[in-house]
Amino acid sequence: MTQSLQIQVVGAGAWGTALAIQAAQAGHAVTLCARSAEVAQRLAAERVNTAYLPGAAFPASLVVAHDAGPALASADLHIIGTPMAGLREALRRLPAAASVF
């Protein structure tokens, strides 16, 4: 039996979204963290990332958020799913990154 993990994916582009969907479909509790509140609200409402993965519906268990902080402390696995160009910004948005990584 596979253990269910609490997974946080930072970055709601193509790569982060694809990883989040696959992990949620595998039975893990997944939080997908978007760069802005507006994007997070849109993704949560539409349950699909039409900008990067149109047609790939989010599993019901996938949670979309803007603030990465709450999921940071409780996650078993942290995935940074941003392009290298956005890595610095993504890490700056993680308030407790130094104590976790």
XYZ file of N, CA, C and O in Angstrom, residues 7-73:
268
model
N 1.528 17.128 -0.362
C 2.474 17.675 -1.330
C 2.111 19.111 -1.656
O 0.943 19.422 -1.890
N 3.120 19.962 -1.673
C 2.937 21.348 -2.067
C 3.716 21.584 -3.355
O 4.907 21.281 -3.423
N 3.021 22.077 -4.384
C 3.659 22.403 -5.653
C 3.610 23.913 -5.821
O 2.529 24.500 -5.878
N 4.768 24.546 -5.875
C 4.857 25.986 -6.067
C 5.110 26.230 -7.550
O 6.109 25.763 -8.097
N 4.180 26.922 -8.173
C 4.284 27.209 -9.594
C 3.146 26.557 -10.352
O 3.081 25.335 -10.435
N 2.246 27.366 -10.872
C 1.058 26.849 -11.553
C 1.165 26.998 -13.071
O 0.167 27.198 -13.753
N 2.382 26.886 -13.581
C 2.569 26.849 -15.027
C 2.332 25.428 -15.520
O 1.740 24.603 -14.822
N 2.816 25.121 -16.702
C 2.595 23.797 -17.285
C 3.215 22.686 -16.437
O 2.569 21.680 -16.147
N 4.454 22.869 -16.036
C 5.161 21.841 -15.288
C 4.555 21.637 -13.902
O 4.252 20.504 -13.507
N 4.373 22.710 -13.144
C 3.802 22.586 -11.802
C 2.394 22.032 -11.825
O 2.031 21.174 -11.005
N 1.581 22.495 -12.762
C 0.203 22.009 -12.868
C 0.173 20.529 -13.212
O -0.591 19.764 -12.615
N 1.002 20.111 -14.159
C 1.037 18.698 -14.547
C 1.460 17.813 -13.368
O 0.852 16.762 -13.125
N 2.470 18.244 -12.632
C 2.911 17.471 -11.468
C 1.828 17.408 -10.397
O 1.600 16.356 -9.786
N 1.155 18.528 -10.161
C 0.091 18.572 -9.159
C -1.064 17.647 -9.533
O -1.592 16.914 -8.685
N -1.468 17.666 -10.788
C -2.566 16.806 -11.247
C -2.191 15.335 -11.080
O -2.971 14.532 -10.559
N -0.994 14.967 -11.510
C -0.569 13.571 -11.415
C -0.486 13.104 -9.963
O -0.908 11.992 -9.639
N 0.051 13.939 -9.098
C 0.161 13.568 -7.687
C -1.220 13.416 -7.049
O -1.455 12.488 -6.270
N -2.143 14.309 -7.381
C -3.502 14.219 -6.836
C -4.209 12.974 -7.370
O -4.922 12.281 -6.627
N -4.016 12.666 -8.642
C -4.621 11.459 -9.212
C -4.056 10.192 -8.578
O -4.731 9.172 -8.530
N -2.838 10.275 -8.075
C -2.211 9.135 -7.407
C -2.681 8.988 -5.957
O -2.242 8.077 -5.257
N -3.538 9.896 -5.506
C -4.108 9.786 -4.169
C -3.458 10.639 -3.103
O -3.776 10.499 -1.921
N -2.566 11.522 -3.498
C -1.916 12.390 -2.521
C -2.726 13.669 -2.322
O -3.466 14.092 -3.200
N -2.560 14.283 -1.165
C -3.195 15.570 -0.865
C -2.274 16.654 -1.413
O -1.151 16.808 -0.940
N -2.745 17.390 -2.425
C -1.883 18.318 -3.145
C -2.416 19.741 -3.062
O -3.609 19.975 -3.266
N -1.513 20.675 -2.778
C -1.807 22.097 -2.862
C -0.948 22.686 -3.967
O 0.276 22.567 -3.934
N -1.604 23.297 -4.956
C -0.923 23.960 -6.065
C -0.922 25.448 -5.779
O -1.978 26.063 -5.637
N 0.250 26.040 -5.656
C 0.383 27.452 -5.300
C 0.674 28.287 -6.536
O 1.712 28.116 -7.178
N -0.238 29.194 -6.842
C -0.106 30.074 -8.002
C 0.608 31.357 -7.605
O 0.644 31.744 -6.439
N 1.138 32.052 -8.597
C 1.920 33.272 -8.385
C 1.075 34.429 -7.860
O 1.538 35.233 -7.068
N -0.173 34.534 -8.307
C -1.010 35.656 -7.874
C -2.361 35.153 -7.376
O -2.805 34.057 -7.728
N -2.997 35.986 -6.569
C -4.323 35.637 -6.045
C -5.332 35.502 -7.179
O -6.205 34.632 -7.136
N -5.204 36.344 -8.201
C -6.147 36.294 -9.325
C -6.037 34.972 -10.080
O -7.046 34.358 -10.425
N -4.822 34.532 -10.321
C -4.620 33.256 -11.017
C -5.138 32.109 -10.157
O -5.820 31.206 -10.642
N -4.847 32.144 -8.865
C -5.315 31.091 -7.963
C -6.834 31.020 -7.950
O -7.412 29.924 -8.007
N -7.491 32.169 -7.903
C -8.960 32.189 -7.908
C -9.515 31.632 -9.207
O -10.479 30.867 -9.203
N -8.900 31.991 -10.326
C -9.369 31.499 -11.621
C -9.200 29.987 -11.729
O -10.097 29.272 -12.145
N -8.023 29.503 -11.338
C -7.771 28.066 -11.396
C -8.718 27.292 -10.482
O -9.225 26.229 -10.854
N -8.956 27.821 -9.298
C -9.857 27.158 -8.359
C -11.291 27.129 -8.884
O -12.000 26.141 -8.714
N -11.710 28.201 -9.538
C -13.070 28.278 -10.059
C -13.252 27.411 -11.306
O -14.244 26.686 -11.431
N -12.292 27.471 -12.227
C -12.415 26.745 -13.494
C -12.007 25.282 -13.383
O -12.406 24.465 -14.211
N -11.153 24.945 -12.385
C -10.658 23.580 -12.163
C -9.900 23.030 -13.359
O -9.871 21.825 -13.610
N -9.272 23.933 -14.107
C -8.416 23.577 -15.237
C -7.491 24.767 -15.489
O -7.866 25.910 -15.229
N -6.281 24.498 -15.952
C -5.345 25.562 -16.275
C -5.395 25.776 -17.784
O -4.598 25.207 -18.539
N -6.334 26.602 -18.228
C -6.550 26.806 -19.664
C -5.354 27.467 -20.346
O -5.153 27.280 -21.541
N -4.549 28.211 -19.611
C -3.387 28.880 -20.194
C -2.274 27.895 -20.556
O -1.560 28.099 -21.534
N -2.098 26.832 -19.768
C -0.974 25.929 -19.967
C -1.364 24.487 -20.270
O -0.624 23.790 -20.961
N -2.465 24.013 -19.706
C -2.885 22.626 -19.922
C -4.391 22.551 -20.164
O -5.133 21.954 -19.375
N -4.867 23.142 -21.245
C -6.309 23.091 -21.506
C -6.760 21.644 -21.677
O -6.080 20.835 -22.286
N -7.877 21.328 -21.069
C -8.417 19.975 -21.171
C -7.956 19.031 -20.083
O -8.468 17.929 -19.965
N -6.998 19.421 -19.271
C -6.519 18.580 -18.169
C -7.193 19.049 -16.879
O -6.698 19.938 -16.186
N -8.325 18.459 -16.585
C -9.126 18.870 -15.425
C -8.417 18.536 -14.113
O -7.714 17.533 -14.017
N -8.631 19.377 -13.127
C -8.057 19.155 -11.804
C -8.881 18.096 -11.075
O -10.117 18.165 -11.063
N -8.235 17.150 -10.416
C -8.966 16.227 -9.552
C -9.650 17.010 -8.430
O -9.159 18.076 -8.026
N -10.737 16.501 -7.933
C -11.494 17.192 -6.881
C -10.641 17.450 -5.644
O -10.838 18.440 -4.939
N -9.673 16.593 -5.378
C -8.854 16.728 -4.172
C -7.746 17.770 -4.288
O -7.148 18.145 -3.282
N -7.474 18.268 -5.492
C -6.403 19.247 -5.678
C -6.867 20.612 -5.170
O -7.896 21.120 -5.585
N -6.092 21.189 -4.267
C -6.396 22.495 -3.687
C -5.519 23.532 -4.370
O -4.321 23.309 -4.554
N -6.111 24.666 -4.737
C -5.353 25.755 -5.350
C -5.271 26.899 -4.348
O -6.261 27.254 -3.721
N -4.074 27.456 -4.197
C -3.860 28.547 -3.241
C -2.910 29.574 -3.841
O -2.217 29.307 -4.810
N -2.902 30.731 -3.220
C -1.938 31.761 -3.596
C -0.838 31.855 -2.540
O 0.334 31.957 -2.854
N -1.210 31.781 -1.295
C -0.268 31.895 -0.190
C 0.346 30.523 0.087
O -0.340 29.612 0.541
N 1.615 30.374 -0.181
C 2.287 29.093 0.017
C 2.589 28.805 1.482
O 2.871 27.672 1.837
N 2.497 29.801 2.327
C 2.862 29.649 3.728
C 2.130 28.571 4.496
O 2.769 27.732 5.129
N 0.779 28.541 4.478
C 0.069 27.547 5.272
C 0.413 26.097 4.914
O 0.526 25.254 5.789
N 0.585 25.801 3.651
C 0.896 24.429 3.241
C 2.364 24.087 3.467
O 2.742 22.922 3.513
N 3.189 25.098 3.634
C 4.633 24.891 3.751
C 4.996 24.025 4.956
O 5.755 23.076 4.834
N 4.439 24.332 6.097
C 4.801 23.625 7.319
C 4.265 22.207 7.370
O 4.892 21.323 7.946
